[in-house]
Amino acid sequence: MSLQALKAFESAARRGSFKLAAEELSLTPTAISHHIGNLESRLNVSLFHRQGRRISLTGTGIRLAKATAEGFRKIDSALEEVVKAGNTVRVTTTSSLAAMVLIPSQHDFEQANPEISVEISTGESVDSQSYIIPIRFGDVSVAEHSDVIRFESFNVFGAYGMTPPSWENAPLTLFTTEWKNKALPAPPLTDWLEKNGLQGANIQLKTFDQELFGIQQAMAGNGLVFCSTTLVERLLKANVLQHFDTQSVTSDLCYYVPGRDSFETRSAAKFLNWIEDILNQ
């Protein structure tokens, strides 16, 4: 069945005229009549009543017109969605990664790729939707290895220029995170203390439900923050935060994109390669 014939029929049925259908499709009225005649021959039905130059749909024509109009609307909608997806990268992720990494770096990506725009939304629980890239923060054990874009490590950081902490003396305020999602592995503070020989350190812990808030407190000089190294890389380079003579510790957490290989547009591929590069610099 000729797609061009169906398109000619749909246009003529909608416009109520072979001439108007011809103008819409940049064809001649004769070509429209020929396409519809062939369609009627293939289907062995009459789709239009013809009275001179006037046409009207038969009962069968009405049914087919409704179906073809709906079909072409779906095709047009799908094509529009694909075109938009090709020019726009839509990303959902946690508030902390968006605020500390993605949004500050977004301008650099769009400058390097002026044909692509990036839309970022946040949420601690990220649902997969068509054409939306979900960058999740989760347990390494539940992520496919090929989907992981960054394995996470943790360390302690403080405001740039502050005196290195004396762990044995006055109580030190240390901000850390207690995840909203209780299924996530806790930040590996115990492992960090053991690795750095600080099990007996005089520490007063304060917790937030997002790493972003603890980092902001450290930036304000209100204490130290125990957080993921991913979120503070830009702040370290900008001399806003500093780390001390302590060793970072690995964790059971990572950033990953479920079904990473399913994002097939060139824009999505460029963005995914870019975000993996900046997270692992």
C-alpha positions as a printed Julia matrix, in Angstrom:
281×3 Matrix{Float64}:
   0.0    0.0     0.0
   1.58   3.28   -1.12
   2.31   5.68    1.72
   2.09   8.56   -0.78
  -1.41   7.38   -1.77
  -2.5    7.25    1.87
  -1.07  10.74    2.43
  -2.93  12.02   -0.65
  -6.16  10.46    0.61
  -5.74  11.83    4.15
  -5.1   15.35    2.84
  -8.01  15.28    0.4
 -10.34  13.9     3.06
  -9.28  16.56    5.56
  -9.36  19.47    3.08
 -12.44  18.25    1.19
 -10.77  18.95   -2.15
  -8.27  17.33   -4.52
  -7.05  20.81   -5.48
  -6.37  21.88   -1.89
  -4.69  18.53   -1.15
  -2.49  19.05   -4.2
  -1.44  22.51   -2.96
  -0.69  21.12    0.5
   1.46  18.26   -0.83
   3.06  20.22   -3.71
   1.49  17.9    -6.31
  -0.98  18.4    -9.13
  -4.71  17.66   -8.7
  -4.27  14.99  -11.38
  -1.56  13.29   -9.3
  -3.82  13.38   -6.21
  -6.68  11.86   -8.22
  -4.32   9.21   -9.61
  -3.01   8.24   -6.13
  -6.53   7.96   -4.72
  -7.76   6.02   -7.76
  -4.95   3.5    -7.3
  -5.78   3.24   -3.59
  -9.46   2.57   -4.34
  -8.45  -0.08   -6.9
  -6.15  -1.8    -4.4
  -8.84  -1.77   -1.72
 -11.67  -2.52   -4.17
 -13.86   0.21   -2.61
 -14.98   3.76   -3.35
 -13.6    6.26   -0.86
 -15.19   9.42   -2.31
 -18.46  10.37   -3.93
 -17.57  12.52   -6.94
 -19.99  15.11   -8.24
 -18.04  17.07  -10.83
 -15.3   18.86   -8.93
 -17.06  18.33   -5.62
 -16.11  15.33   -3.47
 -17.47  13.83   -0.28
 -16.4   10.78    1.7
 -18.24   7.49    1.48
 -18.93   5.56    4.69
 -15.78   3.5     4.11
 -13.89   6.68    3.32
 -14.98   8.23    6.64
 -13.64   5.23    8.57
 -10.32   5.23    6.67
  -9.98   9.02    6.97
 -10.29   8.82   10.75
  -7.66   6.06   10.93
  -5.18   7.73    8.57
  -5.54  11.13   10.27
  -4.81   9.56   13.65
  -1.91   7.56   12.23
  -0.23  10.56   10.58
  -0.72  12.63   13.76
   1.12   9.94   15.73
   3.91   9.82   13.16
   4.27  13.63   13.17
   4.3   13.68   16.97
   6.94  10.95   17.11
   9.11  12.73   14.54
   8.81  15.99   16.47
   9.86  14.2    19.65
  12.84  12.59   17.93
  13.97  15.92   16.46
  13.7   17.6    19.86
  15.6   14.75   21.48
  18.33  15.17   18.89
  18.88  18.81   19.84
  18.16  18.73   23.57
  19.68  16.67   26.35
  17.34  16.3    29.31
  18.96  15.12   32.53
  17.6   14.22   35.96
  19.88  13.68   38.92
  20.35  14.39   42.63
  20.22  17.95   43.91
  23.83  17.77   45.1
  25.33  16.63   41.78
  23.22  19.16   39.89
  24.2   22.08   42.12
  27.87  21.24   42.64
  28.85  19.75   39.25
  26.33  19.8    36.4
  24.96  23.33   36.56
  28.38  25.0    37.09
  29.74  23.0    34.12
  26.69  23.29   31.85
  27.91  26.48   30.17
  31.2   24.83   29.18
  29.37  21.94   27.51
  26.98  24.21   25.61
  29.84  26.46   24.49
  31.65  23.42   23.09
  28.41  22.06   21.58
  26.32  25.1    20.54
  23.85  22.91   18.65
  22.84  21.13   21.88
  20.9   22.56   24.81
  20.85  20.9    28.23
  17.86  20.79   30.59
  18.59  19.67   34.16
  16.02  18.68   36.76
  16.57  17.22   40.21
  15.18  14.59   42.49
  16.66  12.12   44.91
  14.51   9.38   43.34
  14.95   9.44   39.57
  12.53   7.69   37.24
  13.57   6.62   33.74
  11.57   8.24   30.95
  12.03   8.27   27.2
  14.79  10.66   26.09
  15.67  11.62   29.69
  19.11  10.66   31.0
  18.88   9.67   34.68
  22.22  10.06   36.51
  21.69   8.08   39.68
  23.65   7.86   42.9
  23.44   4.33   44.17
  24.88   1.08   45.46
  27.64  -0.33   43.27
  26.14  -3.8    43.69
  22.88  -2.87   41.92
  24.44  -0.99   38.99
  25.58  -2.67   35.79
  29.33  -2.16   35.4
  28.85  -0.7    31.91
  26.42   1.9    33.32
  28.82   3.28   35.96
  30.34   6.69   35.18
  32.1    7.25   38.52
  33.01   5.06   41.5
  32.81   7.25   44.58
  35.41   7.96   47.24
  35.16  10.12   50.37
  37.44  12.46   52.32
  37.32  15.39   54.74
  37.44  18.98   53.52
  37.44  22.44   55.07
  37.33  26.09   54.02
  40.35  27.25   52.05
  43.02  28.84   54.27
  41.78  27.37   57.55
  44.32  25.97   60.0
  44.66  22.19   59.68
  42.49  20.52   62.32
  43.94  19.19   65.55
  41.99  15.98   65.9
  42.89  15.29   69.53
  42.11  18.67   71.11
  38.87  20.67   71.16
  35.81  19.0    69.61
  35.7   19.32   65.83
  32.37  19.75   64.07
  32.16  17.31   61.19
  29.22  17.47   58.79
  28.22  14.26   57.05
  25.17  12.82   55.32
  22.37  10.5    56.33
  20.68   9.56   53.08
  16.94   9.9    52.6
  17.13   6.58   50.8
  17.84   4.16   53.65
  18.73   1.41   51.17
  21.93   3.24   50.21
  25.21   2.29   51.91
  26.12   4.88   54.53
  29.07   7.23   53.93
  32.18   5.21   54.96
  33.18   7.44   57.88
  34.24   4.53   60.12
  36.53   3.2    57.37
  37.97   6.68   56.83
  38.74   7.16   60.53
  40.45   3.76   60.67
  42.46   4.36   57.48
  43.73   7.68   58.82
  44.33   6.44   62.38
  41.72   8.77   63.86
  39.39   6.32   65.62
  39.72   8.28   68.88
  39.39  11.74   67.37
  37.32  14.3    69.26
  34.56  14.74   66.68
  31.07  16.17   66.99
  28.97  14.8    64.1
  26.16  16.73   62.47
  24.15  15.25   59.61
  22.08  16.49   56.7
  20.05  14.48   54.21
  22.01  15.91   51.24
  25.76  16.34   50.83
  25.21  19.8    49.4
  24.27  21.23   52.81
  27.33  19.9    54.62
  29.57  21.29   51.87
  27.93  24.7    52.23
  28.6   24.65   55.98
  32.26  23.85   55.37
  32.52  26.64   52.79
  31.15  29.04   55.41
  33.86  27.97   57.87
  31.41  26.35   60.29
  33.26  23.04   60.44
  34.65  20.25   58.3
  32.68  18.11   55.87
  33.02  14.4    55.17
  31.69  14.02   51.63
  32.21  12.47   48.22
  35.24  13.71   46.33
  33.19  14.15   43.13
  31.22  17.06   44.5
  34.18  19.17   45.67
  36.61  18.91   42.74
  35.66  22.29   41.3
  35.75  23.93   44.75
  39.25  22.58   45.39
  40.5   23.9    42.05
  38.88  27.28   42.75
  40.53  27.49   46.22
  37.17  27.55   47.98
  37.76  24.31   49.88
  40.91  22.43   50.78
  41.76  18.93   51.92
  44.3   18.1    54.57
  46.92  15.38   54.96
  44.3   12.66   55.05
  43.72   9.78   52.69
  40.44   9.33   50.84
  38.57   6.07   51.24
  36.61   4.11   48.65
  32.92   3.38   49.14
  30.15   1.12   47.92
  28.55   4.06   46.1
  28.73   5.23   42.5
  27.13   7.47   39.91
  25.57   5.5    37.07
  23.14   5.84   34.16
  20.72   2.89   33.94
  20.6    1.53   30.4
  23.38   3.85   29.33
  23.76   2.17   25.93
  20.07   2.74   25.14
  20.57   6.49   24.64
  21.23   6.53   20.91
  21.06  10.19   19.85
  24.35  11.87   19.03
  23.59  14.61   21.56
  23.09  12.09   24.36
  26.31  10.25   23.43
  28.29  13.51   23.49
  26.82  14.46   26.86
  27.48  11.05   28.43
  31.09  11.05   27.26
  31.52  14.6    28.54
  30.01  13.97   31.98
  32.14  10.86   32.46
  35.24  12.88   31.58
  34.52  15.71   34.02
  33.62  13.3    36.83
  36.88  11.43   36.43
  39.36  14.24   35.84
